PDB file of N, CA and C in Angstrom:
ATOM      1  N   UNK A   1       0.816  -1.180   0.000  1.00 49.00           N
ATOM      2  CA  UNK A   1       0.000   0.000   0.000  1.00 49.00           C
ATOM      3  C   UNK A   1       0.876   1.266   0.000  1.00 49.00           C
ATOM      4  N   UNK A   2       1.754   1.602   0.864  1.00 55.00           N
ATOM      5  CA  UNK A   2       2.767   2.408   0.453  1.00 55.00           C
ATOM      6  C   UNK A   2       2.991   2.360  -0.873  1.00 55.00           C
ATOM      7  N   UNK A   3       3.703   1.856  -1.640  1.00 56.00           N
ATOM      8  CA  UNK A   3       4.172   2.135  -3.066  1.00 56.00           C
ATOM      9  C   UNK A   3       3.091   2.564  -3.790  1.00 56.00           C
ATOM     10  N   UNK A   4       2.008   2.473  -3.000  1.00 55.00           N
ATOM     11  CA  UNK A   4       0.144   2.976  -4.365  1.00 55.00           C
ATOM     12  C   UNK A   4       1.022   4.466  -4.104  1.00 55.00           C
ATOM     13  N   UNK A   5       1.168   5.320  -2.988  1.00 57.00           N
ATOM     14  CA  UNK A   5       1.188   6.713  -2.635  1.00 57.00           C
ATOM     15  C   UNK A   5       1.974   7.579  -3.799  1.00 57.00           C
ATOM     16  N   UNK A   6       2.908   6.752  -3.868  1.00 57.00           N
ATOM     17  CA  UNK A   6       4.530   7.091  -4.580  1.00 57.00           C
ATOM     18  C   UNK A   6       3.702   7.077  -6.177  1.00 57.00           C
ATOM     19  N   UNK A   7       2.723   6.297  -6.565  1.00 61.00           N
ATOM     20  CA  UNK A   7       2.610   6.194  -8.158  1.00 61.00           C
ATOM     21  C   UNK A   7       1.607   7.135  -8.588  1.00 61.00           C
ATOM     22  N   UNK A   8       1.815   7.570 -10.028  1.00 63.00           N
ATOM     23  CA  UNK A   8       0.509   8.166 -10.074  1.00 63.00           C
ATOM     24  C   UNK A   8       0.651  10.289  -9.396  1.00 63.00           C
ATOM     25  N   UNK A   9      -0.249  10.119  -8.932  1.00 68.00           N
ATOM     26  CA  UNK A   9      -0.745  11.129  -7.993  1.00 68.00           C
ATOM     27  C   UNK A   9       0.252  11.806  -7.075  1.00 68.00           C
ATOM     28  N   UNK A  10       0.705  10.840  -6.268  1.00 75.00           N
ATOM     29  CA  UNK A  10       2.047  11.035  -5.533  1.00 75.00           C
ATOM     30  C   UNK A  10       2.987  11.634  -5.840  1.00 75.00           C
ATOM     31  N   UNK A  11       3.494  11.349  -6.851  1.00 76.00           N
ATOM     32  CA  UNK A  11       4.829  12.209  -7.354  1.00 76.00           C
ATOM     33  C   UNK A  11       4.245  13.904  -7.574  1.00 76.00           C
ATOM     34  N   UNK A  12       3.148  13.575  -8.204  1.00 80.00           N
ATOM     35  CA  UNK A  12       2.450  14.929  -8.699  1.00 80.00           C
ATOM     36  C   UNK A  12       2.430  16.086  -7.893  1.00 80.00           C
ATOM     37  N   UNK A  13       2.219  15.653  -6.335  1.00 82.00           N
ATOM     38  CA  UNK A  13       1.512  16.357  -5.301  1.00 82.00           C
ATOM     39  C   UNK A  13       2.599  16.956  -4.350  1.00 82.00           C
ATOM     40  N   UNK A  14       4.358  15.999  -4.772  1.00 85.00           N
ATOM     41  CA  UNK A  14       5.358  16.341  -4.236  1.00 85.00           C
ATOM     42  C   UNK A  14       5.738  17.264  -4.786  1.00 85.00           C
ATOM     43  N   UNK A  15       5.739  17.200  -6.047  1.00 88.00           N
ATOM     44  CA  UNK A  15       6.402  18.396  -7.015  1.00 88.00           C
ATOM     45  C   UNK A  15       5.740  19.703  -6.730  1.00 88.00           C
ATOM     46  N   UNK A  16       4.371  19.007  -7.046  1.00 90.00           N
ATOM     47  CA  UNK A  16       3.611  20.704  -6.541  1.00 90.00           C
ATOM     48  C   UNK A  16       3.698  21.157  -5.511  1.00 90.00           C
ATOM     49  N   UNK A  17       4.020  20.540  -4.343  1.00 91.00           N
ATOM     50  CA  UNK A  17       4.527  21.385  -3.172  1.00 91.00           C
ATOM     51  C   UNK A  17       5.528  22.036  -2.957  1.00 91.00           C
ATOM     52  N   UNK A  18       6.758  21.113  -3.506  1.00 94.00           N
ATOM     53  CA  UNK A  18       8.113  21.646  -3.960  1.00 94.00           C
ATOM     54  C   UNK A  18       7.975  23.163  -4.897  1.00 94.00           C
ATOM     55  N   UNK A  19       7.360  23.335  -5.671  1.00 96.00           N
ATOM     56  CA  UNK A  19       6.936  24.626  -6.647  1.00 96.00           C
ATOM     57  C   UNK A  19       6.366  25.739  -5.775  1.00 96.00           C
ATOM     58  N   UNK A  20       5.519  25.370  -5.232  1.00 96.00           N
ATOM     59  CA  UNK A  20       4.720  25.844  -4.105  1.00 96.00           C
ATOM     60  C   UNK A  20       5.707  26.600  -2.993  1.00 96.00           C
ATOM     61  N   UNK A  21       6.395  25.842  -2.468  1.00 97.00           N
ATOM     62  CA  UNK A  21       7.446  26.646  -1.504  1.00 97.00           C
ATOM     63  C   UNK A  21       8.237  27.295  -1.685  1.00 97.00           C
ATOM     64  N   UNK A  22       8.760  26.904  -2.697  1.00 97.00           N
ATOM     65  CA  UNK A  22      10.229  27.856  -4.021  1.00 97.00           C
ATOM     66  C   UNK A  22       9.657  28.890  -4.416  1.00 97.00           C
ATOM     67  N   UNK A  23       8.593  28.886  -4.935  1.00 96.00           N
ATOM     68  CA  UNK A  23       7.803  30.040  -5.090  1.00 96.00           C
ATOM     69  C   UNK A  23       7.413  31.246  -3.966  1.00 96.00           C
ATOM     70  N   UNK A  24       7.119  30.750  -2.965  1.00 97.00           N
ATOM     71  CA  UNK A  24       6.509  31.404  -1.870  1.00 97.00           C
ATOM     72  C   UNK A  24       8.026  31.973  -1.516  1.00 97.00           C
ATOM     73  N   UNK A  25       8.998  31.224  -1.219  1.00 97.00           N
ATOM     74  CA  UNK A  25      10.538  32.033  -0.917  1.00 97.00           C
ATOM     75  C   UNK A  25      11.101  32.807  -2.016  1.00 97.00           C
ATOM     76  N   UNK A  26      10.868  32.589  -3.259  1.00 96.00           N
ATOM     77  CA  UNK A  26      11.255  33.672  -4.534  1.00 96.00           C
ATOM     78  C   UNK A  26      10.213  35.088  -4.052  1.00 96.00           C
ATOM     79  N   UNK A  27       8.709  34.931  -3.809  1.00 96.00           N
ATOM     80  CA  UNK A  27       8.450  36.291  -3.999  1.00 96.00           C
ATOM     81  C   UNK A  27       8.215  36.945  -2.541  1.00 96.00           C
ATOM     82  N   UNK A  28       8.725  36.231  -1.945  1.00 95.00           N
ATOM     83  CA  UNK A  28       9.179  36.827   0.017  1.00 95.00           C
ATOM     84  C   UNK A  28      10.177  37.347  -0.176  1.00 95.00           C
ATOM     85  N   UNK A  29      11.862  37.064  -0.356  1.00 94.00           N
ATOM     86  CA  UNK A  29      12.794  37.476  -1.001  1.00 94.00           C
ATOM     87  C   UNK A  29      12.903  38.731  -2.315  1.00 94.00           C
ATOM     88  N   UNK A  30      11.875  39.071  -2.858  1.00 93.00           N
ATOM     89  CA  UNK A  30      11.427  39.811  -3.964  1.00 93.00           C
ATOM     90  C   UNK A  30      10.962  40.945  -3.370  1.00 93.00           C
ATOM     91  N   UNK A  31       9.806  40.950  -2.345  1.00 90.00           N
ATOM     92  CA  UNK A  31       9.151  41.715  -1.808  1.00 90.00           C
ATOM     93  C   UNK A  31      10.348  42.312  -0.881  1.00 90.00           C
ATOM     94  N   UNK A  32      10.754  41.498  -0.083  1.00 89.00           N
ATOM     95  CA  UNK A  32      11.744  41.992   0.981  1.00 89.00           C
ATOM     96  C   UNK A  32      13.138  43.168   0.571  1.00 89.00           C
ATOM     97  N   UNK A  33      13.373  42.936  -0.833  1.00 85.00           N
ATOM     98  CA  UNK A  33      14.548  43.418  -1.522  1.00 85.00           C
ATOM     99  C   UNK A  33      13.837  44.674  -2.099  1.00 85.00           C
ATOM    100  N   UNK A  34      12.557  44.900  -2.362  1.00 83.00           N
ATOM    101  CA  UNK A  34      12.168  45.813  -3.182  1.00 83.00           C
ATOM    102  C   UNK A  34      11.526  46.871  -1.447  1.00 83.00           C
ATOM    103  N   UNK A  35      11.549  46.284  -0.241  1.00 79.00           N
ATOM    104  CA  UNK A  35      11.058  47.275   0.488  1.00 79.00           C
ATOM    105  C   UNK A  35      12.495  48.256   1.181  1.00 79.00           C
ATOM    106  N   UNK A  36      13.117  47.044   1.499  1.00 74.00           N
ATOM    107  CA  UNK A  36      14.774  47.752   1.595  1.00 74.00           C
ATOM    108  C   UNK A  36      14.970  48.898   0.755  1.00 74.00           C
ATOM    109  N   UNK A  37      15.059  48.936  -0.492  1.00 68.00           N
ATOM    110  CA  UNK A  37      15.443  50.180  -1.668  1.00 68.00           C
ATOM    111  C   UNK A  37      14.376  50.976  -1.497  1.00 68.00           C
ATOM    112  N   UNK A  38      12.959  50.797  -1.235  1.00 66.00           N
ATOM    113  CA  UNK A  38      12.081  52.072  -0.771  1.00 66.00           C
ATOM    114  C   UNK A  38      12.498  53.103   0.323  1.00 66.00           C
ATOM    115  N   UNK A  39      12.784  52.219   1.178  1.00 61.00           N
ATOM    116  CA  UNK A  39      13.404  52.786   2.487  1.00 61.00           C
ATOM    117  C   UNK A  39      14.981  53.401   2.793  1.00 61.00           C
ATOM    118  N   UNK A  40      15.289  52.609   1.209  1.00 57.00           N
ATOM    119  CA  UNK A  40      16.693  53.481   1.304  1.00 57.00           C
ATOM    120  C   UNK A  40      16.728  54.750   0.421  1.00 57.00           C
ATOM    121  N   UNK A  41      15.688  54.555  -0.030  1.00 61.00           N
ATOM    122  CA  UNK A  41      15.745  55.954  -1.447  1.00 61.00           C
ATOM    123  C   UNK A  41      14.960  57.341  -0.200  1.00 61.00           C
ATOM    124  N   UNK A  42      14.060  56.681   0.650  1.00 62.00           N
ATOM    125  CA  UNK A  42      13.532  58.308   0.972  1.00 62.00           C
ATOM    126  C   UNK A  42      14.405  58.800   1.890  1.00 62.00           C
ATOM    127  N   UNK A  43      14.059  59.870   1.730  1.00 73.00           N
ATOM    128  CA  UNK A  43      15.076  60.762   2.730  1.00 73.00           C
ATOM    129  C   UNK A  43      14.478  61.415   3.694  1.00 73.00           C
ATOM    130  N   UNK A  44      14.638  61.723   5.055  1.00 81.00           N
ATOM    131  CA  UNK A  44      14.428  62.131   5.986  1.00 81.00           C
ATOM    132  C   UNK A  44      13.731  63.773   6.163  1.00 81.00           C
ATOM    133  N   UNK A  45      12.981  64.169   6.822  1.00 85.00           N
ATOM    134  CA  UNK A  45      12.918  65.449   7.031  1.00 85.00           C
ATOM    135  C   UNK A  45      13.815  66.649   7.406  1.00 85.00           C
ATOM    136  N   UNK A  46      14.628  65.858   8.017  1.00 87.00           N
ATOM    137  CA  UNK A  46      16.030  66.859   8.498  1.00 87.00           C
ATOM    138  C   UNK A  46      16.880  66.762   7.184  1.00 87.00           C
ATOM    139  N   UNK A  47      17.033  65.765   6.632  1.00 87.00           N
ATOM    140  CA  UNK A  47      17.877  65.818   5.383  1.00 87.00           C
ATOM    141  C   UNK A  47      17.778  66.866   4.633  1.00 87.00           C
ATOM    142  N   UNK A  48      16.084  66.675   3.900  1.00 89.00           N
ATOM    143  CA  UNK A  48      15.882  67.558   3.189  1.00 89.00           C
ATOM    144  C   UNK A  48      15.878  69.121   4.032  1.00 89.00           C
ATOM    145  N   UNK A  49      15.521  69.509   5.253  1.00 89.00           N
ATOM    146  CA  UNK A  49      15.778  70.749   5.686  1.00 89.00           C
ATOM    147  C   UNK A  49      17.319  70.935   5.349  1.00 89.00           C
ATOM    148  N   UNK A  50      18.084  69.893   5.737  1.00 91.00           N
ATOM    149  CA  UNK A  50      19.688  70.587   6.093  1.00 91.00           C
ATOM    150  C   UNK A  50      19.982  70.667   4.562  1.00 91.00           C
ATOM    151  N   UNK A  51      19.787  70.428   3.394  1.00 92.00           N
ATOM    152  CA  UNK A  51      19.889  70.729   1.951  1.00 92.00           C
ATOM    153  C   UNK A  51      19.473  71.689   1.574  1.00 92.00           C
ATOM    154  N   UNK A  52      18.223  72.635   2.104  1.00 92.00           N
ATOM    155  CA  UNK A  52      17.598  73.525   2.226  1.00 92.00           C
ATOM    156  C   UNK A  52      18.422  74.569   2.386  1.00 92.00           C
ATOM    157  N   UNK A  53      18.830  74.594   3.737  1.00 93.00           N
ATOM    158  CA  UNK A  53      19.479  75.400   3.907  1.00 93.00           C
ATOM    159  C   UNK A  53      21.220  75.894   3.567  1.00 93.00           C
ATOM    160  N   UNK A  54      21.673  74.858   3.437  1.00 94.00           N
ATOM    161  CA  UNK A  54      23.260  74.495   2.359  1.00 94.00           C
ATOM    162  C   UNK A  54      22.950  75.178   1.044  1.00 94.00           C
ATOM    163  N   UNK A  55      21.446  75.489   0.189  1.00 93.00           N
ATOM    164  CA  UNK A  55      21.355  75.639  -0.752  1.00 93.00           C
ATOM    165  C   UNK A  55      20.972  77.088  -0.709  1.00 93.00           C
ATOM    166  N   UNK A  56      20.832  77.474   0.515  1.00 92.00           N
ATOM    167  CA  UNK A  56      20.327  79.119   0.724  1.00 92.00           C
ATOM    168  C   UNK A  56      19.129  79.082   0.580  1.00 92.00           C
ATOM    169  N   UNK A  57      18.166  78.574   0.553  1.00 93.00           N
ATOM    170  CA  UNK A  57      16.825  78.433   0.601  1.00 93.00           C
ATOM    171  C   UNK A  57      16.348  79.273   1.733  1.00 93.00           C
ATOM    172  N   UNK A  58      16.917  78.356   2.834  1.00 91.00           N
ATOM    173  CA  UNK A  58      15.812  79.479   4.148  1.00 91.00           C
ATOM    174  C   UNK A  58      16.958  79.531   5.132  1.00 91.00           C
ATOM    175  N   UNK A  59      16.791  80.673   5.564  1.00 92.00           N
ATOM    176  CA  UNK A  59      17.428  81.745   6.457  1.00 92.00           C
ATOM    177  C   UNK A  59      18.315  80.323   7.496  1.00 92.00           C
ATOM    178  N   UNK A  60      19.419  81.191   8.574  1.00 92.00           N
ATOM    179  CA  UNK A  60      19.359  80.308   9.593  1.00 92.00           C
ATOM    180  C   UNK A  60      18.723  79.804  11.077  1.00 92.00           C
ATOM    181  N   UNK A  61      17.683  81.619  11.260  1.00 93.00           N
ATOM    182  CA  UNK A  61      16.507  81.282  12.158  1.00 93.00           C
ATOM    183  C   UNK A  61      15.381  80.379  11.416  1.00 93.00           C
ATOM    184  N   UNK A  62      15.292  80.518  10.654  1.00 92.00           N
ATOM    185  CA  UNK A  62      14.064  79.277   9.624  1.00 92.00           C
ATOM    186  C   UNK A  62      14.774  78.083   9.713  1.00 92.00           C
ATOM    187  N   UNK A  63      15.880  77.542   9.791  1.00 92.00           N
ATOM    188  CA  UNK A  63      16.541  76.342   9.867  1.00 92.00           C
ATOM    189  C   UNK A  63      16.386  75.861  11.635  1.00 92.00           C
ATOM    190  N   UNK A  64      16.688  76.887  12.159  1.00 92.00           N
ATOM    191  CA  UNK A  64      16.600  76.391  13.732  1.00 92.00           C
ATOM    192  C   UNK A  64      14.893  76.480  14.002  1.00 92.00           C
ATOM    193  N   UNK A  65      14.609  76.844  13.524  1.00 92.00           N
ATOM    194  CA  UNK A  65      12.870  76.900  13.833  1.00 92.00           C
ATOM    195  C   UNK A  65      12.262  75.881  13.714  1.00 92.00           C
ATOM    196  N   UNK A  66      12.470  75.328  12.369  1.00 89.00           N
ATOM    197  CA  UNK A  66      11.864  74.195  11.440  1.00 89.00           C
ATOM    198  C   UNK A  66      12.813  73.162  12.293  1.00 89.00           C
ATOM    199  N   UNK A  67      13.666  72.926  12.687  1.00 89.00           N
ATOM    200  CA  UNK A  67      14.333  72.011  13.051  1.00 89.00           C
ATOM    201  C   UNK A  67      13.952  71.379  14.402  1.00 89.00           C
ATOM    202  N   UNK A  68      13.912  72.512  15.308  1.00 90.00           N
ATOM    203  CA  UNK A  68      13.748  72.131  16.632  1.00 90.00           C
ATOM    204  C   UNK A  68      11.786  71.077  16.590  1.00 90.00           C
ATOM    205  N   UNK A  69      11.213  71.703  15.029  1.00 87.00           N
ATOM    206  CA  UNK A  69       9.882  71.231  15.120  1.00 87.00           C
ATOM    207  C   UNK A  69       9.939  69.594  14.527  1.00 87.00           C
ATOM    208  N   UNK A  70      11.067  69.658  13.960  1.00 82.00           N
ATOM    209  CA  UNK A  70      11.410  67.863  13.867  1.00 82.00           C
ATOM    210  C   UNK A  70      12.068  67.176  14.596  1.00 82.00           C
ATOM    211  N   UNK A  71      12.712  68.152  15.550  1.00 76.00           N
ATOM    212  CA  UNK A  71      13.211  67.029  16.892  1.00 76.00           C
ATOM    213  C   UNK A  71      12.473  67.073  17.999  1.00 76.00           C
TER     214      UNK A  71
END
């Protein structure tokens, strides 16, 4: 009765699980790699203030103003 499992059907149901899990770790791994680079591309609120002001944009009381309101 064992060897019925293995013929047929059996093999079928291994493979598809095997596909099934490889799959599920390809697009976990996919997702995971694509949230990393989201999180590495934005930039911070202080960033963009301290560029702001490097660029002459706003004064240096507008830099300490705006600043102290993000810390």
């Amino acid at each position: 009765m064992h060897c019925m499992y293995w013929t047929g059907g059996g093999w079928f149901m291994m493979i598809f699980w095997w596909i099934l899990i490889i799959g599920a770790i390809f697009v976990a791994v996919k997702w995971l790699s694509q949230q990393k680079s989201q999180s590495a591309k934005a930039e911070s609120a202080l960033e963009i203030l301290k560029k702001r002001y490097a660029r002459g944009d706003i004064s240096k009381a507008e830099y300490e103003e705006k600043k102290k309101d993000l810390v």
